[in-house]
Amino acid sequence: MSPLRRALLGALLGSLAFSLIHPSLRPFIWPRLSNIAASQFLERTPLRLTVVRKAPAPKTAALAAYVMLLASEKGPENLSAAERGELLELSRKWAEKEPENSFWRQYAAVLEFADGNFAHARRDWVRASKSLQWNDYQSARLDEIHQGMVKEWRHEFAWLDASTSVERSIFNAQLIATLSRELLTTVPPEEDLEFRVASVSNGLLIRENSKSLASAAFGRQIIENSYKKNPGTDTSIHRLITARYEFIAELRKVGLVKEATEVEKTFSSNDTWLGITEPDQAEEIWRMNSGAAILSANISSGIFLSGICGIALFWGNRFLSKVAPFKFITEPWHIVSAAAIAGSLAYAYSRLIEVALFTSSVIAIQAFRVERTRKVEPEEIGLLFPFIASVIGLGVTATTVMAWLQASQAFRYLGPVTFEPNSVINVTDWGLISFVALLLPLLFARIWHWVLRVPAELLAARFVARTALTLAWTGFVGAAISTPICAVIDHHYQADILKMRQNEPKVYWDATGH
C-alpha cells in the first residue's frame, strides 16, 4: 500500500472513530437495532389519543383538559348523562380556579348544549368571551411526550419534535366551533347581538391563542359565523359581505359603538390572518421540514450499515471460498427443477410474470456450461466485469440506505403524514429487489464463464468480492462525510420544527412581519 493510500485510510478510520465516539455525532452514525422496532414509549404512553385506554385522574389543569380532549374525540353526545355531568362539574371547578382561561366555560357550554340546557349554554358562552386567554393545555401534554421520547433515544433529533407535533389534536377547537354554529339557532331575538359579539370574542381568543393553524382556523370560523344569517349554508359572497356590514351597523345603531369598533377590527384581522396562513402552504412547509428530519436522522446510519454489510459479505465470501466452495449444480434435470421451483416462488411472491421469467432464465442458463475451463488471472477478466460488480455494489448501498430509512422509527411515525403513498416502497418490493440482486452474480458469472472459459464458481466469488468491497468503501467513506453534515442539518431543522410545535401560527405571522 502506498503512503498516500495509508494516509487516506488513516484519515477515514480516524473520522469514523471520532464520529462513533463523539456524543453529538454517534446517534447519527450508529445503526441502533431498536430503530427498526416500534417505540416502546410511544406505544405505551397514555398521553397519545391512539394509545390511551382509560382517562387519567384530572389532578391538574393539563390532565383535566386531556380528559375533555378524550371526550371531544368521542363526542359529548355519545357520553352518558352521568359522564357529561362529571365533566361539567370538572369544567366549572377549573373555570373558578382559572377565570382568565375561556376554554373551561366554552367546554361547559358544549356540555350544557349536549344536555339540552340551551339557556345555560348561552350564558357560559357569553361569560367565556369575557376571559383574557384560551388554553386547552395540549402543549403541556406534547412536552411530556417529547421528554419521554428524548429519554428513550438519549438524543434530541428533529424528528422527535415533528412526531410530537402530530399528536396535537383539533377536537376541542372543532367541537367549540360546531357549538357556536348550532347554539346560534337557539338564541332569542333579545339576546342575538350579545351572543354574536360573544362569538366574535370567543373566536378571537381561540384564533390568537391556539398553537396550531388547524385549531386557529376554527377560531376564525367562529368569528365568521357570528354575522352569518345561516352559518354553514349561505355561500353567497355578496350576501356574506352585506351581513357583515349590517351586523356592525346594527351594533352602532343600538349604541354599542365600542363593541362595533372591536368587531370591525376583528373582522379585518380575520381577513389578514387567512391571507397570511394559507393551509396548503403551511402543510407543504411542514412536510418539507418533517421529511428533512427523517432523512437527517437516518441517512448516515444507513450508509454506515451498508459498509458493515459490505465487510461482512466480503469476509463471508472469502471464508466460504476456502472452507466450503460454492458449486453449481450440473445435472440438467436438477437445473430444470430448480428453475421451475424458483420461478414459481418468484411469481407467487411478486405476482409479476417478468420476475418469474427472469428468475427461471437465470437458473436455466446454468445448464449451458463450457466443459473445458482454464485458470485465469484477475487482469485477464477485463474492466467491464469489476465495473458491473461495482455498479451493483453502489445499487446495493442505495437499497440498504432506503430500506433502513423506511424501517426506521422516524418513518414509522412520520412517513405516512409526510410522504405521498406512491413514493414509498413497501416491504414486498424490498424483498423483490433483494431477491433480484442475489441472482445477478449467477447471471454475470455465467456470461463471463462462456466468454473466458473460466470456472463460473470462481467468477461468482470474484463478483461478490468486488460488490462487497464497493459496498464497504462506499458505506464507510459516505458515513464519514455525511455524519457531520446530517448533524448540522438536523440541528437546523430541529429549531424550525420546535418553533412550529410550540406555536405554529406565530411562525407564519412573524415571517410576514406582523
Coordinates of C-alpha atoms in Angstrom, one line a residue:
M1 CA 0.0 0.0 0.0
S2 CA 1.4 3.4 -1.0
P3 CA 1.9 6.2 1.6
L4 CA -0.9 8.2 0.1
R5 CA -3.3 5.3 0.5
R6 CA -2.2 4.6 4.0
A7 CA -2.8 8.3 4.8
L8 CA -6.3 8.3 3.3
L9 CA -7.1 5.1 5.1
G10 CA -5.9 6.5 8.4
A11 CA -8.0 9.7 7.8
L12 CA -11.0 7.5 7.1
L13 CA -10.6 5.4 10.2
G14 CA -9.9 8.5 12.3
S15 CA -13.1 10.2 11.0
L16 CA -15.2 7.2 11.7
A17 CA -13.7 6.7 15.2
F18 CA -14.4 10.4 16.0
S19 CA -18.0 10.1 14.8
L20 CA -18.6 6.9 16.8
I21 CA -17.1 8.4 20.0
H22 CA -18.4 12.0 19.9
P23 CA -21.7 12.2 21.8
S24 CA -23.3 14.6 19.3
L25 CA -22.4 12.6 16.2
R26 CA -22.7 9.0 17.5
P27 CA -26.5 9.0 17.4
F28 CA -26.4 9.8 13.7
I29 CA -23.9 7.2 12.5
W30 CA -24.5 4.2 14.7
P31 CA -27.4 2.0 13.4
R32 CA -29.3 1.1 16.5
L33 CA -31.3 -2.1 16.1
S34 CA -34.1 -0.6 18.2
N35 CA -34.6 2.0 15.5
I36 CA -36.4 -0.6 13.3
A37 CA -38.8 -1.6 16.1
A38 CA -41.8 0.4 17.4
S39 CA -41.1 3.0 20.1
Q40 CA -41.7 1.4 23.5
F41 CA -42.6 4.8 24.9
L42 CA -45.0 5.9 22.1
E43 CA -46.8 2.5 22.1
R44 CA -47.4 2.6 25.8
T45 CA -47.8 6.2 26.9
P46 CA -51.4 7.1 27.8
L47 CA -50.7 10.7 26.6
R48 CA -51.4 9.6 23.0
L49 CA -55.0 9.5 21.9
T50 CA -54.4 6.4 19.8
V51 CA -53.0 4.5 22.8
V52 CA -54.9 5.6 25.9
R53 CA -57.5 3.2 27.2
K54 CA -58.7 4.9 30.3
A55 CA -58.9 8.6 31.1
P56 CA -56.4 9.7 33.8
A57 CA -57.4 11.3 37.1
P58 CA -57.8 15.0 36.5
K59 CA -55.5 16.1 39.3
T60 CA -54.0 19.1 37.3
A61 CA -55.3 21.5 34.8
A62 CA -53.4 19.8 32.0
L63 CA -54.9 16.4 32.9
A64 CA -58.4 17.8 33.2
A65 CA -58.1 19.4 29.8
Y66 CA -56.8 16.0 28.5
V67 CA -59.9 14.3 29.9
M68 CA -62.0 16.8 28.0
L69 CA -60.0 16.2 24.8
L70 CA -60.8 12.5 25.1
A71 CA -64.4 13.4 25.5
S72 CA -64.2 15.7 22.4
E73 CA -62.8 12.8 20.4
K74 CA -65.7 10.5 21.4
G75 CA -68.3 13.3 21.1
P76 CA -70.3 14.6 24.1
E77 CA -73.5 13.3 22.6
N78 CA -72.0 9.8 22.8
L79 CA -71.3 10.1 26.5
S80 CA -73.8 9.1 29.2
A81 CA -75.6 11.8 31.2
A82 CA -73.6 10.9 34.2
E83 CA -70.3 11.3 32.3
R84 CA -71.4 14.7 31.0
G85 CA -72.3 15.7 34.5
E86 CA -68.9 14.8 35.8
L87 CA -67.2 16.7 33.0
L88 CA -69.4 19.7 33.6
E89 CA -68.6 19.8 37.3
L90 CA -64.9 19.5 36.3
S91 CA -65.1 22.3 33.8
R92 CA -66.8 24.6 36.3
K93 CA -64.2 23.7 39.0
W94 CA -61.4 24.8 36.8
A95 CA -63.3 27.8 35.5
E96 CA -63.3 29.1 39.1
K97 CA -59.6 28.4 39.5
E98 CA -58.7 29.9 36.1
P99 CA -61.3 32.5 35.3
E100 CA -58.9 34.1 32.8
N101 CA -59.0 30.9 30.7
S102 CA -62.0 30.8 28.4
F103 CA -61.6 27.2 27.5
W104 CA -63.3 25.9 30.6
R105 CA -66.5 27.9 30.2
Q106 CA -66.6 27.2 26.5
Y107 CA -66.4 23.5 27.3
A108 CA -69.1 23.9 29.9
A109 CA -71.3 25.4 27.2
V110 CA -70.6 22.4 25.0
L111 CA -71.8 20.0 27.7
E112 CA -74.9 22.1 28.6
F113 CA -75.9 22.2 25.0
A114 CA -75.5 18.4 24.7
D115 CA -77.8 18.1 27.7
G116 CA -80.4 20.4 26.0
N117 CA -79.8 23.3 28.5
F118 CA -79.6 25.9 25.8
A119 CA -80.0 28.9 28.1
H120 CA -77.2 27.7 30.4
A121 CA -75.0 27.0 27.4
R122 CA -75.6 30.6 26.1
R123 CA -74.8 32.0 29.5
D124 CA -71.5 30.1 29.7
W125 CA -70.7 31.1 26.1
V126 CA -71.1 34.8 26.9
R127 CA -69.1 34.5 30.2
A128 CA -66.3 32.7 28.4
S129 CA -66.0 35.7 26.0
K130 CA -65.0 37.9 28.9
S131 CA -61.9 35.9 29.6
L132 CA -58.4 37.0 28.6
Q133 CA -56.9 33.8 27.0
W134 CA -57.6 30.4 25.7
N135 CA -55.6 27.3 26.7
D136 CA -56.6 23.7 26.2
Y137 CA -53.2 22.6 27.7
Q138 CA -52.2 20.4 24.7
S139 CA -48.7 22.0 24.7
A140 CA -48.1 20.6 28.2
R141 CA -49.1 17.1 27.0
L142 CA -46.9 17.4 23.9
D143 CA -43.9 18.5 26.1
E144 CA -44.3 15.4 28.2
I145 CA -44.4 13.2 25.1
H146 CA -41.3 14.8 23.7
Q147 CA -39.4 14.4 27.0
G148 CA -40.3 10.7 27.1
M149 CA -39.0 10.2 23.5
V150 CA -35.8 12.1 24.2
K151 CA -35.3 10.0 27.3
E152 CA -35.8 6.8 25.2
W153 CA -33.5 7.9 22.4
R154 CA -31.0 9.8 24.6
H155 CA -30.7 12.5 21.9
E156 CA -32.8 15.4 20.6
F157 CA -33.4 14.6 17.0
A158 CA -35.5 16.9 14.9
W159 CA -37.9 14.1 14.1
L160 CA -38.8 13.7 17.7
D161 CA -40.3 17.3 17.7
A162 CA -42.0 16.6 14.4
S163 CA -43.6 13.3 15.6
T164 CA -44.7 15.1 18.8
S165 CA -46.4 17.8 16.7
V166 CA -48.5 15.1 15.0
E167 CA -50.1 14.3 18.4
R168 CA -51.7 17.8 18.7
S169 CA -55.5 17.4 18.2
I170 CA -58.1 19.7 16.7
F171 CA -61.0 18.0 18.5
N172 CA -61.5 20.7 21.2
A173 CA -61.5 23.7 18.8
Q174 CA -63.6 21.8 16.2
L175 CA -66.2 20.9 18.9
I176 CA -66.4 24.5 20.1
A177 CA -66.7 25.8 16.5
T178 CA -69.6 23.4 15.9
L179 CA -71.2 24.7 19.1
S180 CA -71.0 28.3 18.0
R181 CA -72.9 27.4 14.9
E182 CA -75.6 25.2 16.5
L183 CA -76.1 27.4 19.5
L184 CA -76.9 30.4 17.3
T185 CA -80.1 28.7 16.3
T186 CA -81.4 28.7 19.9
V187 CA -80.7 32.4 20.6
P188 CA -83.9 34.6 21.2
P189 CA -84.0 38.0 19.4
E190 CA -83.3 40.0 22.6
E191 CA -80.0 38.1 23.1
D192 CA -78.9 38.0 19.5
L193 CA -76.4 40.9 19.4
E194 CA -74.9 40.0 22.8
F195 CA -74.4 36.4 21.6
R196 CA -72.9 37.4 18.3
V197 CA -70.4 39.8 20.0
A198 CA -69.5 37.0 22.4
S199 CA -68.9 34.7 19.4
V200 CA -66.5 37.2 17.9
S201 CA -64.6 37.4 21.2
N202 CA -64.5 33.6 21.7
G203 CA -63.4 33.1 18.2
L204 CA -60.7 35.7 18.6
L205 CA -59.5 34.0 21.8
I206 CA -59.1 30.7 20.0
R207 CA -57.5 32.1 16.9
E208 CA -55.0 34.1 18.8
N209 CA -54.1 31.6 21.5
S210 CA -54.2 28.3 19.5
K211 CA -50.7 26.7 18.9
S212 CA -51.7 25.1 15.6
L213 CA -53.0 26.6 12.4
A214 CA -55.7 23.9 12.2
S215 CA -57.2 24.9 15.6
A216 CA -56.7 28.6 15.0
A217 CA -58.7 28.1 11.8
F218 CA -61.7 27.0 13.8
G219 CA -61.4 30.3 15.8
R220 CA -61.5 32.2 12.6
Q221 CA -64.6 30.1 11.6
I222 CA -66.3 31.1 14.8
I223 CA -65.7 34.8 14.0
E224 CA -67.1 34.4 10.5
N225 CA -70.2 32.5 11.8
S226 CA -71.0 35.5 14.1
Y227 CA -72.5 37.6 11.3
K228 CA -74.0 34.9 9.1
K229 CA -77.7 34.5 9.0
N230 CA -77.4 30.8 8.1
P231 CA -73.9 29.6 9.2
G232 CA -72.7 26.7 7.1
T233 CA -75.3 27.0 4.3
D234 CA -75.0 30.6 2.9
T235 CA -72.1 30.7 0.4
S236 CA -73.0 33.9 -1.5
I237 CA -70.1 36.3 -1.2
H238 CA -72.4 39.3 -1.7
R239 CA -74.8 38.3 1.0
L240 CA -72.0 37.5 3.4
I241 CA -70.3 40.9 2.9
T242 CA -73.6 42.6 3.3
A243 CA -74.4 40.6 6.5
R244 CA -71.0 41.6 8.0
Y245 CA -71.6 45.3 7.5
E246 CA -75.3 45.0 8.6
F247 CA -74.1 43.4 11.9
I248 CA -71.6 46.3 12.5
A249 CA -74.2 48.9 11.7
E250 CA -76.8 47.3 14.0
L251 CA -74.3 47.4 16.9
R252 CA -73.7 51.1 16.3
K253 CA -77.5 51.7 16.0
V254 CA -78.2 50.4 19.5
G255 CA -75.3 52.4 21.0
L256 CA -72.7 49.6 21.2
V257 CA -70.1 51.8 19.4
K258 CA -67.1 50.4 21.3
E259 CA -68.2 46.8 20.5
A260 CA -68.8 47.7 16.9
T261 CA -65.3 49.1 16.5
E262 CA -63.7 46.0 18.1
V263 CA -65.8 43.7 15.9
E264 CA -64.9 45.6 12.8
K265 CA -61.2 45.4 13.8
T266 CA -61.5 41.6 14.4
F267 CA -63.1 41.1 11.0
S268 CA -60.3 42.9 9.3
S269 CA -57.6 40.9 11.2
N270 CA -59.5 37.7 10.3
D271 CA -59.1 38.5 6.6
T272 CA -55.4 39.3 7.1
W273 CA -54.9 36.1 9.1
L274 CA -56.4 34.0 6.3
G275 CA -54.2 35.6 3.7
I276 CA -51.0 35.0 5.7
T277 CA -51.7 31.5 6.8
E278 CA -52.6 29.5 3.7
P279 CA -53.3 25.9 4.8
D280 CA -51.8 24.3 1.7
Q281 CA -48.6 26.3 2.0
A282 CA -48.3 25.5 5.7
E283 CA -48.8 21.8 5.1
E284 CA -46.1 21.9 2.4
I285 CA -43.6 23.6 4.7
W286 CA -44.4 21.1 7.5
R287 CA -43.9 18.2 5.1
M288 CA -40.6 19.6 3.9
N289 CA -39.3 20.1 7.5
S290 CA -40.6 16.7 8.6
G291 CA -39.0 14.9 5.6
A292 CA -35.7 16.6 6.2
A293 CA -35.8 15.5 9.8
I294 CA -36.5 11.8 8.8
L295 CA -33.6 11.9 6.4
S296 CA -31.0 13.7 8.6
A297 CA -31.6 11.2 11.4
N298 CA -31.2 8.0 9.4
I299 CA -29.1 8.6 6.2
S300 CA -25.7 8.4 7.9
S301 CA -26.5 5.3 10.0
G302 CA -28.0 3.6 6.9
I303 CA -24.8 4.3 4.9
F304 CA -22.6 3.1 7.7
L305 CA -24.8 0.0 8.0
S306 CA -24.2 -0.7 4.3
G307 CA -20.4 -0.5 5.0
I308 CA -20.8 -3.1 7.8
C309 CA -22.8 -5.3 5.4
G310 CA -20.0 -5.0 2.8
I311 CA -17.3 -6.1 5.2
A312 CA -19.4 -9.0 6.4
L313 CA -20.2 -10.0 2.8
F314 CA -16.5 -9.8 1.8
W315 CA -15.1 -11.9 4.6
G316 CA -18.0 -14.3 4.5
N317 CA -17.4 -14.8 0.8
R318 CA -13.7 -15.3 1.4
F319 CA -14.3 -17.8 4.2
L320 CA -16.7 -19.9 2.2
S321 CA -14.5 -19.8 -0.9
K322 CA -11.8 -21.6 1.1
V323 CA -13.8 -23.7 3.6
A324 CA -16.9 -24.6 1.6
P325 CA -16.5 -23.5 -2.0
F326 CA -19.8 -22.9 -3.9
K327 CA -20.6 -25.5 -6.6
F328 CA -23.1 -25.0 -9.3
I329 CA -25.5 -27.9 -9.8
T330 CA -24.6 -29.7 -13.1
E331 CA -27.4 -32.3 -13.6
P332 CA -29.8 -30.9 -16.3
W333 CA -32.9 -32.2 -14.5
H334 CA -31.7 -30.7 -11.3
I335 CA -31.3 -27.3 -13.0
V336 CA -34.7 -27.5 -14.7
S337 CA -36.4 -28.4 -11.5
A338 CA -34.6 -25.6 -9.6
A339 CA -35.6 -23.1 -12.4
A340 CA -39.3 -24.2 -12.3
I341 CA -39.4 -24.1 -8.5
A342 CA -37.6 -20.7 -8.2
G343 CA -39.8 -19.2 -11.0
S344 CA -43.0 -20.4 -9.3
L345 CA -41.9 -19.0 -5.9
A346 CA -40.9 -15.6 -7.6
Y347 CA -44.3 -15.3 -9.2
A348 CA -46.2 -16.3 -6.0
Y349 CA -44.3 -13.6 -4.1
S350 CA -44.3 -10.8 -6.7
R351 CA -47.3 -11.6 -8.9
L352 CA -45.2 -10.4 -11.8
I353 CA -44.6 -12.7 -14.7
E354 CA -41.5 -10.8 -15.7
V355 CA -39.8 -11.5 -12.4
A356 CA -40.7 -15.2 -12.7
L357 CA -39.3 -15.5 -16.2
F358 CA -36.1 -13.7 -15.2
T359 CA -35.6 -16.0 -12.2
S360 CA -36.2 -19.1 -14.2
S361 CA -34.0 -17.9 -17.1
V362 CA -31.0 -17.1 -14.8
I363 CA -31.2 -20.5 -13.2
A364 CA -31.9 -22.3 -16.5
I365 CA -28.8 -20.9 -18.3
Q366 CA -26.6 -22.6 -15.7
A367 CA -27.2 -25.8 -17.6
F368 CA -25.1 -24.4 -20.5
R369 CA -21.6 -25.0 -19.4
V370 CA -18.2 -24.9 -21.0
E371 CA -16.7 -28.4 -20.3
R372 CA -13.0 -27.4 -20.5
T373 CA -12.1 -24.4 -18.4
R374 CA -8.8 -22.8 -17.5
K375 CA -7.4 -20.7 -14.7
V376 CA -7.3 -17.0 -15.3
E377 CA -5.5 -14.1 -13.7
P378 CA -7.6 -11.2 -12.5
E379 CA -6.3 -8.8 -15.2
E380 CA -7.5 -11.2 -17.9
I381 CA -11.1 -10.7 -16.8
G382 CA -11.0 -7.1 -18.0
L383 CA -12.5 -3.9 -16.7
L384 CA -16.1 -4.5 -17.5
F385 CA -16.6 -7.3 -15.1
P386 CA -15.5 -5.4 -11.9
F387 CA -17.2 -2.3 -13.2
I388 CA -20.6 -4.1 -13.3
A389 CA -19.9 -5.5 -9.9
S390 CA -19.1 -2.1 -8.6
V391 CA -22.2 -0.5 -10.0
I392 CA -24.3 -3.2 -8.4
G393 CA -22.4 -2.5 -5.2
L394 CA -23.5 1.1 -5.4
G395 CA -27.0 0.0 -6.1
V396 CA -27.0 -2.3 -3.0
T397 CA -25.7 0.7 -0.9
A398 CA -28.6 2.8 -2.1
T399 CA -31.0 0.0 -1.5
T400 CA -29.7 -0.7 2.0
V401 CA -30.0 3.0 2.9
M402 CA -33.5 3.3 1.6
A403 CA -34.6 0.1 3.3
W404 CA -33.1 1.3 6.6
L405 CA -34.8 4.6 6.2
Q406 CA -38.2 3.1 5.7
A407 CA -37.8 0.7 8.6
S408 CA -36.8 3.5 11.0
Q409 CA -39.0 4.8 13.8
A410 CA -38.9 8.2 12.3
F411 CA -40.5 6.9 9.1
R412 CA -42.9 4.6 11.0
Y413 CA -44.5 7.6 12.9
L414 CA -43.9 10.4 10.4
G415 CA -43.7 8.8 6.9
P416 CA -47.5 8.3 6.4
V417 CA -48.2 12.0 7.0
T418 CA -45.0 13.3 5.3
F419 CA -44.6 11.4 2.1
E420 CA -47.0 10.6 -0.7
P421 CA -48.1 6.9 -0.7
N422 CA -46.8 6.3 -4.2
S423 CA -43.3 7.5 -3.2
V424 CA -42.9 4.7 -0.6
I425 CA -41.6 1.2 -1.4
N426 CA -43.4 -1.5 0.5
V427 CA -41.8 -4.5 2.3
T428 CA -42.8 -6.8 -0.6
D429 CA -40.9 -4.6 -3.1
W430 CA -37.8 -4.5 -0.9
G431 CA -37.8 -8.3 -0.7
L432 CA -38.2 -8.5 -4.5
I433 CA -35.2 -6.1 -5.0
S434 CA -33.1 -8.2 -2.7
F435 CA -34.1 -11.4 -4.5
V436 CA -33.1 -10.0 -7.9
A437 CA -29.8 -8.7 -6.5
L438 CA -28.9 -12.2 -5.4
L439 CA -29.4 -13.5 -9.0
L440 CA -27.1 -11.0 -10.6
P441 CA -23.8 -12.8 -9.6
L442 CA -25.2 -16.0 -11.1
L443 CA -26.1 -14.2 -14.4
F444 CA -22.8 -12.4 -14.9
A445 CA -20.6 -15.2 -13.7
R446 CA -22.2 -17.5 -16.3
I447 CA -21.8 -14.9 -19.1
W448 CA -18.1 -14.4 -18.4
H449 CA -17.8 -18.2 -18.0
W450 CA -18.8 -18.6 -21.6
V451 CA -16.5 -15.8 -22.9
L452 CA -13.3 -16.6 -20.9
R453 CA -13.9 -20.3 -20.3
V454 CA -13.2 -19.8 -16.6
P455 CA -15.0 -21.7 -13.9
A456 CA -18.3 -20.0 -13.1
E457 CA -17.8 -20.7 -9.4
L458 CA -14.6 -18.7 -9.4
L459 CA -16.2 -15.8 -11.3
A460 CA -19.2 -15.7 -8.9
A461 CA -16.9 -15.5 -5.9
R462 CA -14.9 -12.6 -7.5
F463 CA -18.1 -10.8 -8.5
V464 CA -19.4 -11.0 -4.9
A465 CA -16.0 -9.9 -3.6
R466 CA -15.9 -6.8 -5.8
T467 CA -19.5 -5.9 -4.9
A468 CA -18.7 -6.3 -1.2
L469 CA -15.6 -4.1 -1.4
T470 CA -17.6 -1.4 -3.2
L471 CA -20.3 -1.7 -0.6
A472 CA -17.8 -1.4 2.2
W473 CA -15.8 1.6 0.8
T474 CA -18.9 3.5 -0.2
G475 CA -20.5 2.9 3.2
F476 CA -17.6 3.9 5.3
V477 CA -16.5 6.9 3.2
G478 CA -20.1 8.0 2.8
A479 CA -20.7 7.7 6.6
A480 CA -17.6 9.7 7.4
I481 CA -18.6 12.5 5.1
S482 CA -22.4 12.6 5.8
T483 CA -22.4 12.2 9.6
P484 CA -21.3 15.8 10.5
I485 CA -23.4 17.2 7.6
C486 CA -26.6 15.4 8.8
A487 CA -25.9 16.5 12.4
V488 CA -25.8 20.2 11.3
I489 CA -28.9 19.8 9.1
D490 CA -30.8 18.1 11.9
H491 CA -29.9 20.8 14.3
H492 CA -31.1 23.5 11.9
Y493 CA -34.5 21.8 11.2
Q494 CA -34.9 21.0 14.9
A495 CA -35.0 24.7 15.7
D496 CA -37.6 25.3 13.0
I497 CA -39.8 22.3 13.9
L498 CA -39.6 23.2 17.6
K499 CA -41.0 26.7 16.9
M500 CA -43.8 25.2 14.9
R501 CA -44.6 22.7 17.6
Q502 CA -44.7 25.3 20.3
N503 CA -46.7 28.0 18.3
E504 CA -47.3 27.3 14.6
P505 CA -49.4 30.4 13.8
K506 CA -46.8 32.7 15.3
V507 CA -44.2 31.2 12.9
Y508 CA -46.2 32.3 9.9
W509 CA -47.3 35.6 11.5
D510 CA -43.7 36.6 12.3
A511 CA -42.4 35.5 8.9
T512 CA -44.6 38.3 7.3
G513 CA -43.5 41.0 9.7
H514 CA -46.8 41.2 11.6

